[in-house]
XYZ file of C-alpha atoms in Angstrom:
735
model
C 0.000 0.000 0.000
C 1.357 3.410 -0.916
C 1.205 5.568 2.204
C -0.107 9.109 2.286
C 3.241 10.424 3.508
C 4.837 8.913 0.406
C 2.076 10.501 -1.650
C 2.792 14.023 -0.439
C 6.579 13.742 -0.156
C 7.154 12.995 -3.838
C 6.082 15.664 -6.294
C 6.979 13.364 -9.213
C 4.772 10.581 -7.916
C 1.979 13.020 -7.215
C 2.144 14.372 -10.748
C 1.976 10.822 -12.070
C -1.087 10.145 -9.948
C -2.717 13.466 -10.777
C -2.387 13.322 -14.567
C -3.093 9.624 -15.016
C -5.833 9.008 -12.462
C -7.398 12.391 -11.730
C -8.397 13.312 -15.262
C -11.333 15.424 -14.132
C -11.303 18.450 -12.556
C -13.398 9.764 7.863
C -9.476 -3.941 11.527
C -9.350 -2.490 7.896
C -6.463 -0.686 6.276
C -6.868 3.040 6.714
C -4.413 5.819 5.957
C -1.159 5.188 7.679
C -0.477 7.496 10.574
C 2.797 8.679 9.077
C 1.161 11.878 7.852
C -0.168 12.735 11.298
C 3.161 14.135 12.554
C 3.400 16.268 9.398
C -0.033 17.731 10.089
C 0.405 17.924 13.826
C 3.594 19.947 13.666
C 1.541 22.901 12.491
C -0.296 22.886 15.777
C 2.599 22.078 18.119
C 3.918 25.105 20.002
C 7.462 23.673 20.120
C 7.852 24.666 16.466
C 7.937 28.321 17.549
C 11.428 28.049 19.061
C 13.448 27.184 15.890
C 11.293 29.534 13.807
C 11.900 32.438 16.195
C 15.639 31.803 16.374
C 15.902 31.578 12.580
C 13.943 34.811 12.127
C 16.274 36.548 14.598
C 19.343 35.112 12.850
C 18.001 36.269 9.481
C 17.394 39.797 10.798
C 20.915 39.898 12.271
C 22.421 38.616 9.035
C 20.464 41.187 7.003
C 21.915 43.899 9.219
C 25.433 42.524 8.632
C 24.816 42.481 4.859
C 23.652 46.101 4.938
C 26.646 47.202 7.038
C 29.072 45.372 4.759
C 27.360 46.900 1.701
C 27.849 50.353 3.226
C 31.515 49.526 3.778
C 31.975 48.481 0.127
C 30.339 51.700 -1.083
C 32.508 53.736 1.305
C 35.711 52.071 0.054
C 34.733 52.707 -3.543
C 33.861 56.333 -2.783
C 37.227 56.881 -1.097
C 39.013 55.158 -4.015
C 40.618 52.584 -1.757
C 43.040 50.023 -3.097
C 41.514 47.416 -5.438
C 42.657 44.560 -3.215
C 40.885 46.147 -0.223
C 37.665 46.657 -2.233
C 37.815 43.088 -3.590
C 38.207 41.698 -0.073
C 35.213 43.718 1.145
C 33.118 42.497 -1.818
C 34.163 38.907 -1.116
C 33.081 39.331 2.527
C 29.750 40.813 1.333
C 29.111 37.869 -0.988
C 29.914 35.446 1.839
C 27.388 37.206 4.075
C 24.772 37.037 1.294
C 25.373 33.305 0.955
C 24.955 32.893 4.725
C 21.737 34.917 4.567
C 20.427 32.757 1.716
C 21.217 29.626 3.747
C 19.254 30.947 6.741
C 16.359 31.897 4.427
C 16.361 28.352 3.071
C 16.322 26.871 6.582
C 13.511 29.208 7.623
C 11.489 28.350 4.534
C 11.988 24.643 5.231
C 10.890 25.120 8.845
C 7.773 27.012 7.768
C 6.938 24.435 5.110
C 7.444 21.616 7.594
C 5.333 23.356 10.217
C 2.552 24.254 7.843
C 2.672 21.539 5.210
C 0.439 23.775 3.080
C 1.766 22.575 -0.294
C 1.544 18.927 0.693
C -1.862 19.447 2.256
C -3.165 21.197 -0.834
C -1.866 18.484 -3.180
C -3.389 15.714 -1.065
C -6.680 17.590 -0.640
C -6.920 18.175 -4.393
C -6.292 14.498 -5.098
C -9.036 13.433 -2.683
C -11.493 16.062 -3.936
C -10.904 15.228 -7.598
C -11.525 11.553 -6.934
C -14.668 12.262 -4.896
C -16.111 14.582 -7.536
C -15.180 12.354 -10.482
C -16.803 9.334 -8.843
C -19.842 11.468 -7.909
C -19.535 11.220 -4.133
C -20.504 14.887 -4.178
C -20.747 17.759 -6.666
C -21.553 21.463 -6.561
C -25.289 22.102 -6.451
C -26.881 23.744 -9.520
C -23.589 23.331 -11.356
C -24.999 23.953 -14.851
C -26.021 27.419 -13.646
C -22.633 28.150 -12.133
C -23.372 26.724 -8.691
C -23.916 28.492 -5.371
C -21.149 28.679 -2.764
C -21.788 26.509 0.268
C -24.334 24.188 -1.383
C -23.450 20.644 -2.507
C -25.273 17.578 -3.819
C -24.415 14.058 -2.704
C -24.206 11.618 -5.617
C -25.051 7.880 -5.416
C -21.940 6.706 -3.490
C -22.012 9.812 -1.264
C -25.680 9.188 -0.421
C -24.863 5.589 0.438
C -21.957 6.571 2.716
C -24.119 9.170 4.447
C -26.984 6.705 4.861
C -24.612 4.108 6.352
C -23.076 6.634 8.766
C -26.532 7.682 9.963
C -27.662 4.054 10.270
C -24.653 3.300 12.451
C -25.315 6.474 14.488
C -28.866 5.269 15.168
C -27.588 1.836 16.130
C -24.782 3.153 18.337
C -26.782 5.834 20.136
C -30.558 5.643 19.640
C -30.908 1.859 19.924
C -28.093 1.012 22.314
C -28.959 3.898 24.666
C -32.772 3.530 24.383
C -33.219 7.093 23.179
C -36.484 8.672 22.051
C -36.158 9.781 18.427
C -38.162 12.734 17.097
C -38.443 14.503 13.762
C -39.321 18.203 13.941
C -39.932 20.793 11.180
C -37.095 22.763 9.634
C -39.215 25.950 9.633
C -39.256 27.391 13.145
C -41.391 30.301 14.456
C -39.411 33.361 15.483
C -40.687 33.213 19.080
C -38.911 29.878 19.636
C -35.577 31.210 18.398
C -36.002 34.421 20.369
C -36.358 32.368 23.534
C -33.259 30.330 22.691
C -31.208 33.476 21.992
C -30.580 32.766 18.297
C -32.380 35.850 16.987
C -30.212 38.136 19.092
C -26.891 36.329 19.237
C -26.496 33.876 16.324
C -24.139 36.144 14.407
C -20.733 36.430 12.777
C -18.884 39.698 12.171
C -18.973 40.833 8.558
C -17.247 43.535 6.512
C -18.220 44.915 3.102
C -16.231 46.140 0.133
C -17.109 49.845 0.322
C -17.413 50.171 -3.471
C -18.864 46.833 -4.689
C -20.779 45.787 -1.558
C -19.219 42.288 -1.605
C -19.358 40.742 1.870
C -16.579 38.948 3.731
C -16.306 37.342 7.124
C -14.046 39.678 9.094
C -12.191 37.089 11.180
C -11.411 35.036 8.053
C -9.730 38.018 6.387
C -7.602 38.687 9.469
C -6.762 34.990 9.838
C -5.729 34.707 6.174
C -3.560 37.835 6.457
C -1.732 36.539 9.546
C -1.192 33.060 8.103
C 0.013 34.472 4.788
C 2.547 36.740 6.498
C 3.804 33.946 8.751
C 4.170 31.446 5.926
C 5.498 33.621 3.114
C 7.237 36.669 4.560
C 10.697 35.536 5.656
C 11.770 39.015 6.656
C 9.280 39.785 9.413
C 10.935 40.054 12.807
C 10.483 37.369 15.448
C 8.568 39.868 17.580
C 6.157 40.581 14.724
C 5.702 36.848 14.083
C 4.914 36.367 17.774
C 2.351 39.192 17.582
C 0.638 37.624 14.547
C 0.482 34.245 16.289
C -1.063 35.902 19.321
C -3.682 37.506 17.083
C -4.515 34.071 15.636
C -4.834 32.615 19.123
C -7.131 35.426 20.294
C -9.190 35.719 17.104
C -12.356 34.199 18.550
C -12.285 36.632 21.479
C -12.060 39.856 19.464
C -14.984 42.269 19.642
C -16.163 44.068 16.501
C -14.105 47.112 17.519
C -10.929 45.074 18.167
C -11.331 43.162 14.904
C -11.864 46.395 12.970
C -8.826 47.986 14.608
C -6.586 45.074 13.564
C -7.923 45.135 9.986
C -7.070 48.844 9.750
C -3.698 48.441 11.503
C -2.594 45.770 9.017
C -4.051 47.567 6.010
C -6.288 44.661 5.034
C -8.449 45.430 1.989
C -10.963 43.556 -0.155
C -9.151 40.456 -1.501
C -10.878 40.722 -4.900
C -10.783 44.464 -5.665
C -8.287 45.873 -3.132
C -10.961 48.413 -2.175
C -11.272 49.597 1.439
C -13.532 47.651 3.816
C -16.308 48.780 6.145
C -16.071 48.410 9.905
C -17.117 44.924 11.096
C -20.747 44.518 12.117
C -22.835 41.519 13.212
C -24.718 39.494 10.607
C -27.370 36.990 11.727
C -26.658 33.643 10.096
C -30.250 32.381 10.019
C -32.346 32.240 6.849
C -35.468 34.301 7.527
C -38.883 33.416 6.132
C -42.559 33.876 6.969
C -45.142 31.237 7.773
C -48.434 31.468 5.935
C -49.557 33.747 3.084
C -50.205 36.764 5.289
C -46.564 37.077 6.310
C -47.678 37.864 9.854
C -45.897 34.905 11.432
C -42.136 35.444 11.105
C -39.926 32.387 11.126
C -36.510 31.020 10.251
C -34.994 27.887 8.822
C -33.609 26.229 11.929
C -29.869 26.688 12.578
C -29.834 23.507 14.712
C -32.205 20.658 15.526
C -32.035 20.938 19.330
C -34.862 23.433 19.885
C -37.467 20.985 18.569
C -36.468 18.578 21.326
C -36.497 21.209 24.074
C -39.976 22.502 23.261
C -41.275 18.899 23.293
C -39.694 18.079 26.667
C -42.994 17.964 28.566
C -44.526 15.370 26.223
C -41.322 13.337 25.964
C -41.004 13.287 29.765
C -44.588 11.999 30.029
C -43.925 9.400 27.268
C -40.931 8.180 29.272
C -43.109 7.555 32.328
C -42.098 10.812 34.045
C -38.670 9.328 34.722
C -35.174 10.758 34.480
C -32.639 10.421 33.048
C -33.672 9.969 29.425
C -32.371 11.130 26.077
C -34.083 12.364 22.932
C -32.391 12.339 19.537
C -32.995 13.929 16.169
C -31.387 13.721 12.733
C -32.255 16.481 10.297
C -31.257 19.366 8.082
C -30.027 22.643 9.539
C -29.320 25.918 7.745
C -26.791 28.694 8.284
C -26.411 31.573 5.867
C -22.618 31.582 5.954
C -21.065 34.910 4.945
C -18.292 33.423 2.809
C -18.461 29.610 2.763
C -15.254 27.766 1.956
C -13.416 24.529 2.784
C -15.797 22.445 0.681
C -18.068 20.164 2.700
C -16.737 21.542 5.985
C -18.513 24.901 5.853
C -21.820 24.805 4.004
C -25.174 26.571 4.151
C -27.331 23.449 4.442
C -26.114 20.425 6.346
C -27.181 17.387 8.350
C -27.005 17.397 12.143
C -27.518 14.474 14.473
C -28.151 15.775 17.981
C -28.837 14.208 21.366
C -30.336 15.941 24.392
C -29.774 13.824 27.502
C -31.910 15.121 30.376
C -30.502 14.447 33.833
C -31.044 15.453 37.458
C -28.636 18.366 38.095
C -27.928 16.938 41.559
C -26.927 13.503 40.210
C -24.898 13.414 37.014
C -23.505 9.932 37.539
C -24.077 7.393 34.753
C -24.874 3.704 35.348
C -22.904 2.592 32.265
C -19.814 4.747 32.828
C -17.733 1.665 33.701
C -18.132 0.494 30.074
C -16.039 3.417 28.805
C -13.998 4.259 31.927
C -10.790 2.542 30.763
C -10.714 4.120 27.301
C -7.564 6.154 26.728
C -7.315 8.703 23.948
C -5.956 12.158 23.115
C -7.475 14.849 25.312
C -6.668 18.553 25.250
C -7.807 20.101 28.555
C -7.799 23.878 28.848
C -4.770 23.785 31.196
C -2.627 22.222 28.447
C -3.897 24.754 25.916
C -3.147 27.710 28.187
C 0.364 26.459 28.925
C 1.169 25.938 25.242
C 1.431 22.151 25.494
C -0.008 19.539 23.142
C -2.879 17.110 23.634
C -1.957 13.942 25.506
C -3.444 10.496 26.072
C -5.572 10.430 29.230
C -7.714 7.604 30.564
C -11.342 8.659 30.799
C -11.960 7.603 34.402
C -8.863 9.570 35.432
C -10.173 12.663 33.599
C -13.505 12.438 35.457
C -11.936 11.623 38.838
C -9.610 14.644 38.607
C -12.409 16.964 37.532
C -10.884 17.559 34.089
C -14.238 16.374 32.744
C -17.048 17.876 34.822
C -19.145 14.759 35.488
C -19.693 11.091 34.687
C -22.537 11.561 32.223
C -20.523 14.048 30.172
C -17.561 11.660 30.350
C -19.729 8.733 29.278
C -20.836 10.505 26.120
C -17.267 11.584 25.329
C -16.318 7.904 25.485
C -19.250 6.851 23.323
C -18.404 9.523 20.735
C -14.808 8.241 20.641
C -16.016 4.677 19.991
C -18.457 5.863 17.313
C -15.846 7.821 15.359
C -13.095 5.217 15.523
C -15.454 2.400 14.515
C -16.490 4.480 11.503
C -12.880 4.547 10.361
C -11.499 7.773 11.847
C -7.803 7.362 12.702
C -7.558 7.457 16.503
C -4.115 9.082 16.223
C -5.715 12.049 14.458
C -8.670 12.427 16.790
C -8.606 14.527 19.945
C -11.101 15.934 22.433
C -10.459 19.609 23.103
C -11.997 21.332 26.113
C -13.461 24.785 25.560
C -11.531 27.575 27.211
C -13.374 29.577 29.853
C -13.888 32.480 27.440
C -15.350 30.143 24.783
C -18.113 28.707 26.943
C -21.536 30.207 27.413
C -22.081 31.554 30.928
C -24.604 28.807 31.684
C -22.482 25.854 30.503
C -20.824 23.619 33.106
C -18.313 22.089 30.678
C -17.872 21.610 26.925
C -15.614 19.452 24.749
C -15.184 19.227 20.981
C -14.218 16.062 19.139
C -11.712 17.432 16.626
C -10.444 15.428 13.656
C -7.210 16.302 11.894
C -7.523 16.727 8.132
C -5.697 18.599 5.386
C -7.499 21.716 6.661
C -6.077 21.237 10.157
C -8.057 20.295 13.265
C -11.773 20.334 12.454
C -14.521 20.424 15.080
C -16.910 17.599 14.152
C -18.777 16.847 17.388
C -19.576 19.111 20.332
C -20.321 17.485 23.705
C -21.622 20.056 26.202
C -23.155 20.166 29.651
C -25.607 23.017 29.021
C -26.989 22.965 32.582
C -30.703 23.909 32.661
C -30.487 26.984 30.419
C -32.590 25.807 27.463
C -35.569 24.450 29.387
C -35.632 27.515 31.634
C -35.546 29.858 28.654
C -38.512 28.143 27.004
C -40.380 27.901 30.319
C -40.091 31.650 30.769
C -41.050 32.525 27.193
C -43.906 30.030 26.746
C -45.345 29.966 30.265
C -45.264 26.141 30.199
C -43.344 24.617 33.117
C -40.697 22.378 31.506
C -39.736 20.678 34.752
C -39.311 17.234 36.281
C -40.586 15.849 39.590
C -39.044 13.664 42.276
C -41.737 12.333 44.663
C -40.679 11.749 48.280
C -41.740 8.581 50.162
C -42.609 10.818 53.134
C -43.288 14.584 53.241
C -40.198 16.610 54.089
C -39.974 19.813 56.069
C -37.507 22.015 54.302
C -36.238 25.542 54.507
C -36.492 27.306 51.208
C -34.920 30.533 50.056
C -37.518 33.150 49.202
C -36.420 36.120 47.083
C -39.236 38.615 46.533
C -38.290 41.545 44.291
C -40.542 44.558 44.865
C -41.432 45.083 41.235
C -43.054 48.490 41.746
C -39.865 49.985 43.229
C -37.645 48.240 40.664
C -39.880 49.415 37.822
C -39.669 53.027 38.980
C -35.896 52.831 39.251
C -35.006 50.859 36.136
C -37.969 51.143 33.756
C -37.029 49.176 30.588
C -34.423 47.129 32.447
C -36.858 45.989 35.152
C -37.148 42.438 33.803
C -33.364 41.952 33.669
C -32.907 43.142 37.258
C -35.751 40.974 38.593
C -34.369 37.872 36.812
C -30.884 38.507 38.188
C -32.203 38.870 41.757
C -34.368 35.751 41.533
C -31.512 33.625 40.160
C -29.205 34.282 43.130
C -27.903 31.331 45.114
C -28.436 31.276 48.867
C -24.966 32.459 49.840
C -25.055 35.381 47.418
C -28.622 36.319 48.432
C -27.877 36.531 52.166
C -24.652 38.429 51.530
C -26.728 40.964 49.572
C -29.288 41.089 52.393
C -26.561 41.790 54.988
C -25.061 44.545 52.836
C -28.456 46.168 52.292
C -29.219 46.130 56.015
C -25.881 47.717 56.873
C -25.529 50.132 53.951
C -29.053 50.620 52.627
C -27.839 50.569 49.004
C -25.318 48.338 47.154
C -24.019 47.733 43.641
C -25.404 44.552 42.064
C -24.117 43.003 38.837
C -26.757 42.083 36.221
C -25.132 39.768 33.661
C -27.807 40.300 30.995
C -27.113 44.039 31.134
C -23.375 43.579 31.499
C -23.090 46.174 34.266
C -23.682 46.985 37.940
C -26.935 48.573 39.068
C -27.763 50.178 42.395
C -30.139 48.115 44.549
C -31.845 49.753 47.547
C -33.180 48.034 50.651
C -36.820 48.634 49.647
C -36.383 46.830 46.296
C -36.053 43.218 47.475
C -37.027 40.992 50.416
C -34.866 37.950 51.183
C -35.814 35.315 53.749
C -36.025 31.619 54.518
C -39.308 29.845 55.089
C -40.112 26.374 56.409
C -42.581 24.300 54.466
C -43.542 20.679 53.878
C -42.802 19.264 50.464
C -44.215 16.079 48.971
C -42.019 16.275 45.925
C -39.062 18.092 44.521
C -39.693 20.096 41.369
C -36.625 20.972 39.325
C -35.451 21.885 35.845
C -33.283 19.086 34.402
C -29.786 19.699 33.143
C -28.962 18.792 29.555
C -25.914 16.948 28.229
C -25.801 17.599 24.485
C -23.666 15.702 21.956
C -24.115 17.391 18.549
C -22.692 15.753 15.396
C -21.866 17.532 12.134
C -22.454 14.588 9.821
C -21.007 16.212 6.689
C -17.792 17.152 8.493
C -17.387 13.641 9.871
C -17.920 12.163 6.405
C -15.362 14.489 4.787
C -12.738 13.624 7.408
C -13.567 9.956 6.881
C -12.894 10.386 3.155
C -9.445 11.831 3.879
C -8.584 9.245 6.540
C -9.620 6.398 4.214
C -7.882 7.566 1.042
C -4.572 6.238 -0.231
C -2.910 5.368 -3.556
C -0.976 2.334 -4.695
C 0.958 1.495 -7.827
C -0.694 -0.417 -10.650
C 0.708 -3.802 -11.602
C 2.633 -2.239 -14.473
C 3.897 0.487 -12.148
C 3.043 3.241 -14.612
C 0.214 4.874 -12.665
C -1.130 5.338 -9.163
C -4.521 3.823 -8.349
C -6.859 5.518 -5.887
C -8.345 3.531 -3.027
C -10.862 4.419 -0.328
C -10.297 2.013 2.561
C -13.810 2.348 3.992
C -14.714 -0.157 6.686
C -17.621 -2.345 5.641
C -19.969 -0.509 7.980
C -19.824 2.687 5.882
C -18.762 1.456 2.416
C -21.289 2.651 -0.204
C -21.273 -0.773 -1.858
C -20.327 -3.835 0.176
C -19.521 -6.178 -2.662
C -19.116 -6.444 -6.441
C -19.843 -9.505 -8.582
C -17.805 -10.081 -11.748
C -17.865 -12.905 -14.315
C -14.174 -13.316 -15.173
C -14.963 -13.328 -18.896
C -18.066 -12.855 -21.002
C -19.539 -16.319 -20.772
C -23.285 -17.038 -20.438
C -22.762 -19.705 -17.759
C -20.608 -17.371 -15.665
C -23.078 -14.518 -16.149
C -25.987 -16.698 -14.993
C -24.057 -17.691 -11.854
C -23.198 -14.036 -11.204
C -26.910 -13.132 -11.432
C -27.817 -15.946 -9.012
C -25.217 -14.707 -6.515
C -26.584 -11.171 -6.971
C -30.082 -12.400 -6.042
C -28.691 -14.127 -2.929
C -26.904 -10.926 -1.881
C -30.119 -8.947 -2.380
C -32.059 -11.381 -0.191
C -29.302 -11.072 2.443
C -29.626 -7.264 2.366
C -26.077 -6.687 1.064
C -25.645 -3.688 -1.242
C -23.688 -4.775 -4.289
C -22.989 -4.100 -7.940
C -22.813 -6.629 -10.759
C -20.562 -5.932 -13.741
C -20.807 -8.222 -16.768
C -18.885 -5.953 -19.154
C -15.915 -7.331 -21.011
C -13.463 -4.983 -19.266
C -10.389 -6.713 -17.825
C -10.813 -7.951 -14.269
C -7.899 -5.753 -13.118
C -9.596 -2.591 -14.388
C -12.865 -3.626 -12.751
C -11.093 -4.179 -9.425
C -9.449 -0.751 -9.727
C -12.785 0.980 -10.433
C -14.453 -0.542 -7.389
C -11.420 0.025 -5.141
C -11.821 3.704 -6.001
C -15.390 3.505 -4.676
C -14.194 1.840 -1.474
C -15.920 -1.521 -2.118
C -14.390 -3.928 0.430
C -15.072 -7.277 -1.311
C -15.304 -8.578 -4.873
C -16.716 -11.928 -5.971
C -15.275 -13.180 -9.268
C -16.992 -16.045 -11.112
C -14.274 -18.013 -12.867
C -15.757 -21.549 -12.745
C -19.273 -22.985 -12.543
C -18.732 -24.587 -9.114
C -16.703 -22.093 -7.082
C -15.840 -18.394 -7.029
C -13.116 -16.209 -5.580
C -13.663 -13.476 -2.979
C -11.079 -10.657 -2.988
C -10.427 -8.290 -0.075
C -9.770 -4.707 -1.206
C -6.732 -3.596 0.835
C -4.665 -6.775 1.020
C -5.859 -7.924 -2.440
C -5.891 -11.440 -0.951
C -8.370 -13.907 -2.453
C -10.061 -17.028 -1.131
C -11.986 -19.686 -3.028
C -15.475 -20.666 -1.874
C -18.352 -22.716 -3.187
C -20.842 -20.753 -5.300
C -23.630 -21.463 -2.792
C -21.548 -20.119 0.126
C -20.409 -16.864 -1.509
C -23.305 -14.634 -0.404
C -23.318 -15.924 3.190
C -19.530 -15.463 3.562
C -19.751 -11.860 2.323
C -22.710 -11.189 4.616
C -20.800 -12.493 7.648
C -17.667 -10.419 7.028
C -19.494 -7.204 6.051
C -21.703 -7.390 9.143
C -18.758 -8.097 11.440
C -19.846 -11.619 12.358
C -16.506 -12.928 11.064
C -13.220 -11.201 10.352
C -11.334 -11.436 7.077
C -8.507 -13.093 9.016
C -10.963 -15.793 10.073
C -12.233 -16.571 6.569
C -8.656 -16.356 5.247
C -7.727 -19.113 7.708
C -10.814 -21.163 6.821
C -11.002 -21.239 3.030
C -8.443 -22.176 0.351
C -6.329 -19.310 -0.933
C -6.329 -18.213 -4.544
C -3.690 -16.333 -6.498
C -4.261 -14.646 -9.835
C -1.824 -13.000 -12.185
C -4.596 -10.710 -13.440
C -5.700 -9.401 -10.079
C -4.479 -5.871 -10.785
C -4.121 -3.732 -13.824
């Protein structure tokens, strides 16, 4: 098997592959992990040290060259002796050679750290193969296409269908989840309650002359990366500044982003015209419901809200018991400002989301022991802040040390890891990165992203968040329906409860339009905070009080709120459940799977490189092909009988009775990722070929379909059938 590292390290071999095989414009064998270090170096902080030292050395050498050049000019001006001038020129040339050597070393370091050329070549090879074999194509292509919209062709649809089928098996069935299917069109009131109408935005800038729109952070990111990768003469201090900007990009306000764009002189990439100041753009597609246009709505940006608003009915359906999980697979829509990166950033995409409702006072999980001993790459915020890399951590250790907030969150992280690796994602290029404190919403208890390394770098493909009780509370407040759970006590309990009673009349007079925000902030206080406020009010009469929804302190007077404790008997506990939410970007997972499964190998003649997708059987678009070795009616009849048996067994397959050589037919199906091929070469027995090893076994005609069914469904391994059946060798196995 030709490894991916070999693919990208040899420009000659790549050209051979590109011009001969790519004529049009995420245990099986997957991509070897040898490329992973090449990719990972771009993200490893240790690369900064040699780069910084080389930049400093280059700056010093440039200064020496300039000083020596001045000396040569001075000697010539003073008409010094020829031998003295020649010696000075010789020294200048030596310094220039030393400078060129440092430039070469710096360029090599940058290329090694970034791998942009190799990444681009590999990405183009994968994309060309996917488009040529119709895994996906640009939507509305005959009309020029629309950025961010793609169609899945027959093999792409099959891969997607198989991924979703496995997702249902792995999560919905094995975890006894309640699956729902909610509309894509969502009334505005729902998305106002969730915060999407106000906050679901990206910062945008416009070309001041043409009106063309760009995403502001993308322009700044591209500028910084371009300078770091291509400008060898920037000082180490400037390089450090640009890297800091990249690290802080997500935290920049509109004003800070605009200031950086102006400071660096960034202009429209297409026209070089000046750009507007950044301003927020809501990413939702707006529509109206009904012919009157009186009911505003949006195409949903996520599938989760449909589950939250149905909580009350789902809770009843589940026998009023917690914990339980609801799941939904469906289309979501985001009106991206400037979509790019192919399938990774699109305007319509498939999400598979889970909302696991749990008692906030008990986030243990009864099945945690099943994943506790898993060890994989984790990237806690402490490692990120200290500039270290992700490291392998055992899951039970991460939970025990509080790195992961609770068992239920940890359980789903483990289940996501198993799901992705069983699909065919390379575990060496999969990590779980914890959100930094400034990334998380104020209500979230903890949040992790499953990130997969691809030619685009580390790509967030799954988010696993403990969202606390925010969503249900928001919809309770907006709708007036109590989205709560109940825990009945065997015997009534006498309890002391905190009672916070804002005096709305006094608050209304003082704060007018902000009354609601102040009341909510007072009512949401915990006991310790509430009694501290009460003590301050009694001693001072007036205190500053921070209201997070206003983002500022307000002055609260003693007559504005009453705080006390009351004793009462309770027969049940009423509470708002917390939500653990794993959210899967199916298109992103599939694209990463394509890259992780792709490799090339030499043809038998050695004059071209053949493309192979090493899909595991569980996701392969076609599980098996059936070929008569030659055009012979008896062989064709047997092939059709085997095809019928495979259909009855539920195995997707393709029959090919063309006269094309068997080697070419193998190559065509390898390029589609078909794991097994049945070749009819006698009337009594057939051969079964495994895609990656190219090994073949001989089986009776009547056993062929059952053997393929067993290996594709994981009931038997290829190693097992290889040890059971006679081996077959063929000189024509490859073209």
